[in-house]
PDB file of C-alpha atoms and ligand atoms in Angstrom:
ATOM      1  CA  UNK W 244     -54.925 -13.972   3.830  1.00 94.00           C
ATOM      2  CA  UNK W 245     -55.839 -10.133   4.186  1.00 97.00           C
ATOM      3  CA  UNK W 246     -54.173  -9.283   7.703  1.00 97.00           C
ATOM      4  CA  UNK W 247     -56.199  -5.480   9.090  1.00 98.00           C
ATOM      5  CA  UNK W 248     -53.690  -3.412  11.080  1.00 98.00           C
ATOM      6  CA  UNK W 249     -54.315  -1.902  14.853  1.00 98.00           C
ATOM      7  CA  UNK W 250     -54.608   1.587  14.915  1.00 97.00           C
ATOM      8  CA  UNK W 251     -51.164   2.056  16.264  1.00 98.00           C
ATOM      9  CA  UNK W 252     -49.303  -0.117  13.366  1.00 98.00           C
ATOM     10  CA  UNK W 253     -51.190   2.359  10.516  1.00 98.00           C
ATOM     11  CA  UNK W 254     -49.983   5.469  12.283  1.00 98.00           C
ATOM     12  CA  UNK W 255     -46.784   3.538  12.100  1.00 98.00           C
ATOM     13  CA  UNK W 256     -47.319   3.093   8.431  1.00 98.00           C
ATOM     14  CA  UNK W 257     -48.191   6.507   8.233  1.00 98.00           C
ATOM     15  CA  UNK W 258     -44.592   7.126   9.525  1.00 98.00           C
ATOM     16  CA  UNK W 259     -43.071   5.161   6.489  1.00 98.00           C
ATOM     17  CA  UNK W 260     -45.743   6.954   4.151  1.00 98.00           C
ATOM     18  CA  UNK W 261     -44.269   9.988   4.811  1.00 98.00           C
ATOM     19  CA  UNK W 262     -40.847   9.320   3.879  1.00 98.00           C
ATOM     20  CA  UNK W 263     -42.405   8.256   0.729  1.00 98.00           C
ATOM     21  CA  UNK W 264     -44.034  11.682   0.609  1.00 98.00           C
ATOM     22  CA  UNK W 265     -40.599  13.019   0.955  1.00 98.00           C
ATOM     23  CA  UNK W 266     -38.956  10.953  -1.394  1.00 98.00           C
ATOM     24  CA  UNK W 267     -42.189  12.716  -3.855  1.00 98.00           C
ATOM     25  CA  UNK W 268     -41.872  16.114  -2.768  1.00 98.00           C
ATOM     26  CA  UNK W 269     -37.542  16.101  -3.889  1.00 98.00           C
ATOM     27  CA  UNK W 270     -38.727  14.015  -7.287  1.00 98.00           C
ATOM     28  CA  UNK W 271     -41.052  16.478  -7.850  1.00 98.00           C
ATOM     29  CA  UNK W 272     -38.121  19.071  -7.389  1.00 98.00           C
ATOM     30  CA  UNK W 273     -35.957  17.402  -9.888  1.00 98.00           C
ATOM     31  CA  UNK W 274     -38.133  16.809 -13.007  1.00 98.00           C
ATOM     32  CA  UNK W 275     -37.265  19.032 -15.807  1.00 98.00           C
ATOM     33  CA  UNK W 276     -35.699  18.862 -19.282  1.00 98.00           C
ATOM     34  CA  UNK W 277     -31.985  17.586 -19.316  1.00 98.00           C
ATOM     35  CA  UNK W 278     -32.297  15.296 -16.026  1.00 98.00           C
ATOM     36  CA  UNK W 279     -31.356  11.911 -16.317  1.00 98.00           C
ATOM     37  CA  UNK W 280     -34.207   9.402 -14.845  1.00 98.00           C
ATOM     38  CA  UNK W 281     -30.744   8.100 -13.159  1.00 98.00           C
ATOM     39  CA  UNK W 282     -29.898  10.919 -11.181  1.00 98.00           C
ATOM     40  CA  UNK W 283     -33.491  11.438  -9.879  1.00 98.00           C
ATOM     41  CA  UNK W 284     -33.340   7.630  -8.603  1.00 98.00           C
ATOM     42  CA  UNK W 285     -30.036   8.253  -6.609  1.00 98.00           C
ATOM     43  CA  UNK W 286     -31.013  11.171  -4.493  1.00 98.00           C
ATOM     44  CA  UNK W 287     -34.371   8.821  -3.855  1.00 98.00           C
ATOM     45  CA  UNK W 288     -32.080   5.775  -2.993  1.00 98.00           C
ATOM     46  CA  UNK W 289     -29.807   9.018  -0.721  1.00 98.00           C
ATOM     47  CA  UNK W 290     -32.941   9.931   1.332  1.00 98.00           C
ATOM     48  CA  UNK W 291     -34.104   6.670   2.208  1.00 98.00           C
ATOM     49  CA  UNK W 292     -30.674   5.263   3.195  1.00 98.00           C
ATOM     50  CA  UNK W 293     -30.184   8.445   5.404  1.00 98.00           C
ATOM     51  CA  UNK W 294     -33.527   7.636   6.745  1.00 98.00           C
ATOM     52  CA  UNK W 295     -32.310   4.271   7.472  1.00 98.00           C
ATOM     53  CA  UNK W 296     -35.144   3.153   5.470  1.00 98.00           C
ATOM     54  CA  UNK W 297     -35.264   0.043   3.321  1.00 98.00           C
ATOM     55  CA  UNK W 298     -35.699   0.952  -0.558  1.00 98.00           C
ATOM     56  CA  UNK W 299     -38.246  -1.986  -1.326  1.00 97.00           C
ATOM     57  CA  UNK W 300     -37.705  -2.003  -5.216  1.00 96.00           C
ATOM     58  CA  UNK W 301     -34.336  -2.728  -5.462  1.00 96.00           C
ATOM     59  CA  UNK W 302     -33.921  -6.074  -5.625  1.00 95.00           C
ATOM     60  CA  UNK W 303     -37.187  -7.745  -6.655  1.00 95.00           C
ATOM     61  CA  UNK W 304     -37.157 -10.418  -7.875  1.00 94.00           C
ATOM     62  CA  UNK W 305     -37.594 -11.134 -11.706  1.00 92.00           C
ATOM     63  CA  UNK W 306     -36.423 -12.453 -14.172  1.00 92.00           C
ATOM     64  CA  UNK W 307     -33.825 -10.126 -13.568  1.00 94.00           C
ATOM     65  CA  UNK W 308     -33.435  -8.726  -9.666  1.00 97.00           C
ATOM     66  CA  UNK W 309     -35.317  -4.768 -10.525  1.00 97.00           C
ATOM     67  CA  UNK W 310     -32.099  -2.642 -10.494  1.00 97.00           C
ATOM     68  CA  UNK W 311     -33.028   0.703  -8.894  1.00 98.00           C
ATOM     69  CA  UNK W 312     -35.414   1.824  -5.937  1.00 98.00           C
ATOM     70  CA  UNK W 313     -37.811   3.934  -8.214  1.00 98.00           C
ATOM     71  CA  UNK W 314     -40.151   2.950 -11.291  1.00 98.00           C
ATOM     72  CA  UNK W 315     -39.706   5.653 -13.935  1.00 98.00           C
ATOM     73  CA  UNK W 316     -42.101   5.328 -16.512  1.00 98.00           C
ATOM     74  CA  UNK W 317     -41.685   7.805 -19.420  1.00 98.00           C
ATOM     75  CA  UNK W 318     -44.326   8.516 -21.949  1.00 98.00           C
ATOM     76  CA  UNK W 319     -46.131   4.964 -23.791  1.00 98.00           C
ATOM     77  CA  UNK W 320     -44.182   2.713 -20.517  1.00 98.00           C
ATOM     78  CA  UNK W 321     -47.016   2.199 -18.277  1.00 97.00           C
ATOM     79  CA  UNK W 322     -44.976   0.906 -15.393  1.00 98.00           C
ATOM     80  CA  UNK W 323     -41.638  -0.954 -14.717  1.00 98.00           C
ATOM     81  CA  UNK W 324     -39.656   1.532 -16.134  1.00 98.00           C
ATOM     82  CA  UNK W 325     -35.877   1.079 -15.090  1.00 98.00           C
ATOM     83  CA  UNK W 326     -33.954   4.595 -14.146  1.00 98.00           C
ATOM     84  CA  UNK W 327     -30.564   5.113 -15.855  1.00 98.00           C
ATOM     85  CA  UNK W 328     -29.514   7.394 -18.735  1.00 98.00           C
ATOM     86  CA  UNK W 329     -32.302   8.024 -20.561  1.00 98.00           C
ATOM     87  CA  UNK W 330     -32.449  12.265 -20.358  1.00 98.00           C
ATOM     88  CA  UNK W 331     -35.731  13.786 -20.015  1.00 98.00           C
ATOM     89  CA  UNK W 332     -36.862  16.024 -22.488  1.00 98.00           C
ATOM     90  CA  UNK W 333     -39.589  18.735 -22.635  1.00 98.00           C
ATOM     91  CA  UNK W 334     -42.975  17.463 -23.020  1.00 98.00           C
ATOM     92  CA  UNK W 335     -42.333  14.016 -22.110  1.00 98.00           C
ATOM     93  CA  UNK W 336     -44.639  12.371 -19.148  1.00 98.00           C
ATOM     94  CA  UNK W 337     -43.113  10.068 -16.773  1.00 98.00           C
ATOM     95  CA  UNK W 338     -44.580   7.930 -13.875  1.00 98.00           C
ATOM     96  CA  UNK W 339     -42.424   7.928 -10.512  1.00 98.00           C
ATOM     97  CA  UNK W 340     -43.481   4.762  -8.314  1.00 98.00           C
ATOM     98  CA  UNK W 341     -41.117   4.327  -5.012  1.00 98.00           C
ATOM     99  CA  UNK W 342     -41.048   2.373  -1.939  1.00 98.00           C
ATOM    100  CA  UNK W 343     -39.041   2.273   1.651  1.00 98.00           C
ATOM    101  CA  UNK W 344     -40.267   0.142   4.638  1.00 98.00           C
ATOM    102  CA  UNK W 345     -39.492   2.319   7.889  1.00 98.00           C
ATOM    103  CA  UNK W 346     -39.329   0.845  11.167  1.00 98.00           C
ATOM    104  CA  UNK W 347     -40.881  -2.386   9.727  1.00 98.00           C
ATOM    105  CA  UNK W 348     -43.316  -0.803   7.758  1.00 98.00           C
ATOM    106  CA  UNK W 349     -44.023  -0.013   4.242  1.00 98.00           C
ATOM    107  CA  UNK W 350     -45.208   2.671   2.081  1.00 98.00           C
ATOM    108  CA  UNK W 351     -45.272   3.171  -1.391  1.00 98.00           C
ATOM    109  CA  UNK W 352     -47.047   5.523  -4.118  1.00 98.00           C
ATOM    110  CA  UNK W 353     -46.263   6.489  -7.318  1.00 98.00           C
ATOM    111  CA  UNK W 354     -46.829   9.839  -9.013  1.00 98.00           C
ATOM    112  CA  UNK W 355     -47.201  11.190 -12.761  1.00 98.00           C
ATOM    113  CA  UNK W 356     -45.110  14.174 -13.755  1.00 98.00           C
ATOM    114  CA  UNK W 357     -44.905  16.149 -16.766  1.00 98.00           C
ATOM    115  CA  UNK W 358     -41.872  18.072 -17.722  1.00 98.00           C
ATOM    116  CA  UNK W 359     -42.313  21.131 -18.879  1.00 97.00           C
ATOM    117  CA  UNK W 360     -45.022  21.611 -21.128  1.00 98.00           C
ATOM    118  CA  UNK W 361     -46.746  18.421 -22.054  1.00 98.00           C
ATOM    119  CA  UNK W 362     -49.336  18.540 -25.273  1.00 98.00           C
ATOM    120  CA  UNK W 363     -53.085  18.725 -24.366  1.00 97.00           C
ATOM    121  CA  UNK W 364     -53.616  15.128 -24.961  1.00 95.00           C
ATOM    122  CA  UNK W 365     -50.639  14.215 -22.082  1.00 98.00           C
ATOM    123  CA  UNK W 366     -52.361  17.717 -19.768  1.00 98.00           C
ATOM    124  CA  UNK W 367     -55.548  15.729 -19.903  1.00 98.00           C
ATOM    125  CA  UNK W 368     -54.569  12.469 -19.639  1.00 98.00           C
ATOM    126  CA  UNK W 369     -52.609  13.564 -16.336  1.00 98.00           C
ATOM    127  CA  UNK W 370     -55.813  15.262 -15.150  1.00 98.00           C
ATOM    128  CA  UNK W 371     -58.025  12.362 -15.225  1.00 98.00           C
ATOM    129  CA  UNK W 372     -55.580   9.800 -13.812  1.00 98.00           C
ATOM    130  CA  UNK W 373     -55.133  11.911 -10.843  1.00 98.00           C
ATOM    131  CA  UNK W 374     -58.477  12.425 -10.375  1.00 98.00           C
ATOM    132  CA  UNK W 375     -59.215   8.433 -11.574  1.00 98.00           C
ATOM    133  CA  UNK W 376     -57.041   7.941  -7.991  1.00 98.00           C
ATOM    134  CA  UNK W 377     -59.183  10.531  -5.524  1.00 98.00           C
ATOM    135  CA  UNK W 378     -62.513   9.562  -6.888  1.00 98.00           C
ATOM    136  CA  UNK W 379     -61.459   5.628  -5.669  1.00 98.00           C
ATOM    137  CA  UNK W 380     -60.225   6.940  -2.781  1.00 98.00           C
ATOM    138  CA  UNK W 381     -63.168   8.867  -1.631  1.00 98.00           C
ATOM    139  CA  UNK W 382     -65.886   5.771  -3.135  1.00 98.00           C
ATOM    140  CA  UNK W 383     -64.285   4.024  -0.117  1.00 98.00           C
ATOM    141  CA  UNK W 384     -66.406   5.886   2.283  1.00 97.00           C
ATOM    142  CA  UNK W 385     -69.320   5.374   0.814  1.00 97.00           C
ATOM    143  CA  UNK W 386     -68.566   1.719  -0.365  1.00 97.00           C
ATOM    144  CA  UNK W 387     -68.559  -1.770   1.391  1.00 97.00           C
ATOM    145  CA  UNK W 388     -67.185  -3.831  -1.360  1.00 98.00           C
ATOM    146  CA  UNK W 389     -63.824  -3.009  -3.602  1.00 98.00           C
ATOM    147  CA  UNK W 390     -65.871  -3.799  -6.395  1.00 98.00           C
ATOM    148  CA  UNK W 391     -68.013  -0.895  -5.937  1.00 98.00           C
ATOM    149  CA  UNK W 392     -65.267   1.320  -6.401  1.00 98.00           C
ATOM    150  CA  UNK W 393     -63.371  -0.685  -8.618  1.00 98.00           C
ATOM    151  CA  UNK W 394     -66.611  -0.228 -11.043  1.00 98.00           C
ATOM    152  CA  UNK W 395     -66.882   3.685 -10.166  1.00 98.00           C
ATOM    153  CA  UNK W 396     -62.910   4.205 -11.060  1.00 98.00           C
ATOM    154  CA  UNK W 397     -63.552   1.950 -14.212  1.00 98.00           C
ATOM    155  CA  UNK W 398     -66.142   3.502 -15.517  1.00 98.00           C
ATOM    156  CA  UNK W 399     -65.012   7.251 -14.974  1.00 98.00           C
ATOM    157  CA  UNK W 400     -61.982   6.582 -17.121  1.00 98.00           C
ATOM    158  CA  UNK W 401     -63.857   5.167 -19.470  1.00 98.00           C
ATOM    159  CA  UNK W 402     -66.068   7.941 -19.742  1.00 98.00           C
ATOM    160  CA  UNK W 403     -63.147   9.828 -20.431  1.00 98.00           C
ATOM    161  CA  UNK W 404     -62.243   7.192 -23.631  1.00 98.00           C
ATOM    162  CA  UNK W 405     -59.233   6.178 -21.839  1.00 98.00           C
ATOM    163  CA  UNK W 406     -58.628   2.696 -20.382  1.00 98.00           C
ATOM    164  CA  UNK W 407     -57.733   0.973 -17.328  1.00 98.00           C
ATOM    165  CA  UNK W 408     -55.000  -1.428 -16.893  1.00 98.00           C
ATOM    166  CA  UNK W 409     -55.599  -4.748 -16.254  1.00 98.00           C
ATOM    167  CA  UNK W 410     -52.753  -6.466 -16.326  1.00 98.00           C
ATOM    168  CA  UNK W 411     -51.373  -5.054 -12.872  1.00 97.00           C
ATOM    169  CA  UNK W 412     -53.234  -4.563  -9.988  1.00 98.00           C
ATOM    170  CA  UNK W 413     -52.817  -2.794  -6.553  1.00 98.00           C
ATOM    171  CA  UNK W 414     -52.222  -5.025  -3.387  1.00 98.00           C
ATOM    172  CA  UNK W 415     -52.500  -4.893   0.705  1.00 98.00           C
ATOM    173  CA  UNK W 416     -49.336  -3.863   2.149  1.00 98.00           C
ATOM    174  CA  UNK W 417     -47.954  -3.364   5.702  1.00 98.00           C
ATOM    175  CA  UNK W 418     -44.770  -5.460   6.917  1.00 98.00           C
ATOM    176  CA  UNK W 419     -44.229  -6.786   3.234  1.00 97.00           C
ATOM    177  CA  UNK W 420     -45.161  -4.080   0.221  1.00 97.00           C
ATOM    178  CA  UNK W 421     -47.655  -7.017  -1.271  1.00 97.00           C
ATOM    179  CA  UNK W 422     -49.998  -8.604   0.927  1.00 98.00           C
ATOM    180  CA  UNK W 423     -53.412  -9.410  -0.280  1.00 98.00           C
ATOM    181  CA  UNK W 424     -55.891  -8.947  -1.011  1.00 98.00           C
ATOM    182  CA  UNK W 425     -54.681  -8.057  -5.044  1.00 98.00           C
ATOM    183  CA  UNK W 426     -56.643  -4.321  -5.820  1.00 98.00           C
ATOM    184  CA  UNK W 427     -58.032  -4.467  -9.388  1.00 98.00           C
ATOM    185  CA  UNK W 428     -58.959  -1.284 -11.234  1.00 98.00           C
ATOM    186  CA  UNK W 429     -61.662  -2.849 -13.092  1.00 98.00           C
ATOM    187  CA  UNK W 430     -64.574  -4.898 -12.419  1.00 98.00           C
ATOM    188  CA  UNK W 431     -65.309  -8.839 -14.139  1.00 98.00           C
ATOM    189  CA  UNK W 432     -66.674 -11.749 -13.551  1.00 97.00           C
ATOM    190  CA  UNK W 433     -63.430 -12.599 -12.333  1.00 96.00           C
ATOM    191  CA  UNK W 434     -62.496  -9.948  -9.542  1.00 97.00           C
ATOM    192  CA  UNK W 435     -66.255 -10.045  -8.005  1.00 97.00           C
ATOM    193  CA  UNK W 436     -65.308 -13.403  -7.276  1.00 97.00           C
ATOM    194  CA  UNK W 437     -62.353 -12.533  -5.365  1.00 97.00           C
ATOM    195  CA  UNK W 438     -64.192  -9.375  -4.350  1.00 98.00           C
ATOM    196  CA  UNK W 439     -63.032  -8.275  -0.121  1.00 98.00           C
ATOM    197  CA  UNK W 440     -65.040  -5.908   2.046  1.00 98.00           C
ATOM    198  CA  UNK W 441     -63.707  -2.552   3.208  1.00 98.00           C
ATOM    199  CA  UNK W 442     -63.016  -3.331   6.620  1.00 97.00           C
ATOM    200  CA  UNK W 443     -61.206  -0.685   9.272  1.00 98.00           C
ATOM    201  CA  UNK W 444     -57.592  -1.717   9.611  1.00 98.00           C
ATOM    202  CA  UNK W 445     -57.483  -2.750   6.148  1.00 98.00           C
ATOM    203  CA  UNK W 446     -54.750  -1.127   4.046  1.00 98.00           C
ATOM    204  CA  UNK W 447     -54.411  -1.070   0.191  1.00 98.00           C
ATOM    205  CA  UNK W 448     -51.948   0.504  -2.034  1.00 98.00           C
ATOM    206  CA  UNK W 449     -54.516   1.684  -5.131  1.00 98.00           C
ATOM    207  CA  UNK W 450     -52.602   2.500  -8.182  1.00 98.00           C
ATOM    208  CA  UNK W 451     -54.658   2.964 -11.585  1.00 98.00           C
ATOM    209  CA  UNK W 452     -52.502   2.919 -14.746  1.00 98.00           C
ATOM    210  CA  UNK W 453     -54.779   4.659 -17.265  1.00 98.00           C
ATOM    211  CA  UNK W 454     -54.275   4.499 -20.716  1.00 98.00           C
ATOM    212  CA  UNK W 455     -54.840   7.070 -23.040  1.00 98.00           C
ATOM    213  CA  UNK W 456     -55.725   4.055 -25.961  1.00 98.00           C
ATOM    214  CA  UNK W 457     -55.712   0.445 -25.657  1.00 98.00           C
ATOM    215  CA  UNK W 458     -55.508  -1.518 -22.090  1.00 98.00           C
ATOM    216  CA  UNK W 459     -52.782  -4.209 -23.649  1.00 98.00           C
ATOM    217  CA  UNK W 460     -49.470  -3.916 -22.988  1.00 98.00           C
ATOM    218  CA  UNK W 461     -46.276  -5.505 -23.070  1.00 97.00           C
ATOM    219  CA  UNK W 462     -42.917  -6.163 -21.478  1.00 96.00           C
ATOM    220  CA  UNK W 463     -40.179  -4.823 -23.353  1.00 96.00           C
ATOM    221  CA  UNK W 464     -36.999  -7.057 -23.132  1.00 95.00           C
ATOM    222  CA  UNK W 465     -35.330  -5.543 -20.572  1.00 95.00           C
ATOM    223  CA  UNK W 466     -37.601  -7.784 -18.374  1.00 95.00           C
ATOM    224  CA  UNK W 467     -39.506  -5.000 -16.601  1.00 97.00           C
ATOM    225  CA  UNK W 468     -40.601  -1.764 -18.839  1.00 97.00           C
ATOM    226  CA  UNK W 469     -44.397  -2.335 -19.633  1.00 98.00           C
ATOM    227  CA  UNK W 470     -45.846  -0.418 -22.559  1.00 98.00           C
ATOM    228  CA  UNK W 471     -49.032   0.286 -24.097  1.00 98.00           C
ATOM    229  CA  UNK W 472     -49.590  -1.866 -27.046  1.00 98.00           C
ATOM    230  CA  UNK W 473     -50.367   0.851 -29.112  1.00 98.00           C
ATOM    231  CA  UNK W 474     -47.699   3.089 -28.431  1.00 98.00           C
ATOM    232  CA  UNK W 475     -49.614   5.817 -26.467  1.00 98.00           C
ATOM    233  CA  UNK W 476     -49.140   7.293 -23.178  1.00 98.00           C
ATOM    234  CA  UNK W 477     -50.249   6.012 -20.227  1.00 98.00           C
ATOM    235  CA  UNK W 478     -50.140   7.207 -16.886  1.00 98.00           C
ATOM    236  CA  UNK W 479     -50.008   5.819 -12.728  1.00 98.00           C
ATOM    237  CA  UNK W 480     -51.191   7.539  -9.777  1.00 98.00           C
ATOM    238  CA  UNK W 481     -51.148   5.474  -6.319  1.00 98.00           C
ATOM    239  CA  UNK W 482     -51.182   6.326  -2.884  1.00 98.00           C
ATOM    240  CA  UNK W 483     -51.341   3.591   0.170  1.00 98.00           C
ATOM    241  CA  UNK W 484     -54.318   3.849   1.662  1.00 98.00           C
ATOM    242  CA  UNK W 485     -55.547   2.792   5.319  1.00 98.00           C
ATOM    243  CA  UNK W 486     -59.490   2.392   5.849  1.00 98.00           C
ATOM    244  CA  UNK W 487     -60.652   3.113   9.543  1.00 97.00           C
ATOM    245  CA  UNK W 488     -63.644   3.713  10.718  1.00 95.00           C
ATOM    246  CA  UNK W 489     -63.665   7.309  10.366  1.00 95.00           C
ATOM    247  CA  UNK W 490     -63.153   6.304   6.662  1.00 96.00           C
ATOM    248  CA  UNK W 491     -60.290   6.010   4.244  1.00 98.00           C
ATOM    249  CA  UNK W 492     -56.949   7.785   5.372  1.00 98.00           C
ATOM    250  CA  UNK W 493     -54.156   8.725   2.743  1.00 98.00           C
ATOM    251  CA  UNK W 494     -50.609   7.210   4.622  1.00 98.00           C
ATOM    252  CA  UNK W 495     -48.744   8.328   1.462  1.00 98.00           C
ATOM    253  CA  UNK W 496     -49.917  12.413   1.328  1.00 98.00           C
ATOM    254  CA  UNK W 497     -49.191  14.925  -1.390  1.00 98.00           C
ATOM    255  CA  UNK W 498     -46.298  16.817   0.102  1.00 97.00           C
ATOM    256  CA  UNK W 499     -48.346  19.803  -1.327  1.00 95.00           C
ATOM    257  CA  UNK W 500     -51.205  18.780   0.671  1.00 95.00           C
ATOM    258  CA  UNK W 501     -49.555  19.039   3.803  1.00 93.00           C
ATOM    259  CA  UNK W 502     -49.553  21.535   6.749  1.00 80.00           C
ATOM    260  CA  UNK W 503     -45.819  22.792   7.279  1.00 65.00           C
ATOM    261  CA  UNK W 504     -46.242  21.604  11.518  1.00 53.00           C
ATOM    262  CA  UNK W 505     -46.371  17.734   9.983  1.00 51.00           C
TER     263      UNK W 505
HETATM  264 MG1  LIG F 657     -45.845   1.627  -6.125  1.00 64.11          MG
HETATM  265 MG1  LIG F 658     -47.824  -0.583  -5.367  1.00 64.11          MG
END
């Protein structure tokens, strides 16, 4: 059951956005050659907890619990990745997802870095993801069904020859991190059957994982890393998302993007 939010519970949401944001903008700051995907997870799992904010990975359930309160995704791992040792090296890609609830309320995006300088397929492949996420998120005022954007997104990475995950989706969130309705990135006969209207109040954490070849992947056995089939990158851009009826409203903003008052 899709549950829309009052006006006051998304500007609450927009509260535990942007910690998120936060949690983004010192990420951001740590992503370079010789950093452990470890170390960036701990100050992420330090802000939160001084936030008194609930890290919403850690924890979920699988077949083992997920072990850390970031995704780190590095190079052909779509998403899933766990953080630990692994040291990042020049001209690798990697995919940051993180959650906290605040107050009650969650918030979660996820964010595609490269470190140092990345080859032009991985400069490209960044590109189009990130704009594969704005181009959804600004269908959504013109749209009344997800499927119309779900179609738009689709077919502008495709134009691009990459491909869009199927295999995950994006979700509703609000008190838990996944409500429904489930937020494909694609369009079949399948998902206009479960297709939901673009109502205010609604709000939708859309994350595209696009591919740079093939749309399979698999789970590595670990239980949680997903990679491409084919051993290319891939990459995942998200941001939670509330409609109102001024239109769509970004809850999870670019720390770049914002004014230094906020
Ligand atoms: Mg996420
Ligand atoms: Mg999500």
């Amino acid at each position: 059951m899709i549950t829309l939010k009052s006006r006051r519970e998304i500007e609450r949401m927009r509260q535990a956005g942007l910690l998120v944001t936060e949690a983004h903008r010192l990420i951001a700051s740590m992503i370079r050659p010789g950093v452990t995907t470890g170390e960036i997870d701990q100050a992420v799992e330090n802000l939160f907890l001084e936030h008194d904010a609930i890290p919403l990975f850690k924890g979920v359930p699988g077949p083992v619990p997920f072990p850390a309160v970031c995704c780190m995704s590095v190079n052909d791992e779509v998403v899933h990745g766990i953080p630990g040792d692994r040291v990042l090296e020049e001209g690798d890609i990697i995919a940051v997802d993180t959650g906290c609830k605040l107050n009650g309320w969650c918030g979660d995006s996820a964010w595609s870095y490269a470190v140092g300088e990345v080859d032009a397929e991985k400069k490209k492949l960044l590109e189009v993801g990130e704009d594969a996420l704005y181009l959804a998120i600004e269908e959504m005022k013109y749209a009344r069904w997800w499927s119309e954007v779900a179609g738009k997104l689709e077919a502008f990475i495709h134009s691009h020859g990459y491909s869009s995950v199927e295999e995950f989706v994006g979700h509703g969130i609000g008190r838990e991190m996944h409500e429904d309705p489930q937020v494909p990135h694609y369009v079949d006969d399948e998902t206009y059957e479960k297709d939901f209207e673009l109502k205010p109040g609604l709000v939708l954490a859309i994350e595209p994982m696009v591919n740079a070849g093939t749309k399979d992947v698999h789970v590595a056995e670990d239980h949680w890393t997903v990679h491409t089939a084919d051993g290319r990158p891939s990459v995942h851009f998200e941001h939670t998302v509330a409609m109102t009826s001024d239109g769509p409203v970004i809850l999870t903003p670019r720390f770049d993007t914002l004014k230094e008052a906020e």
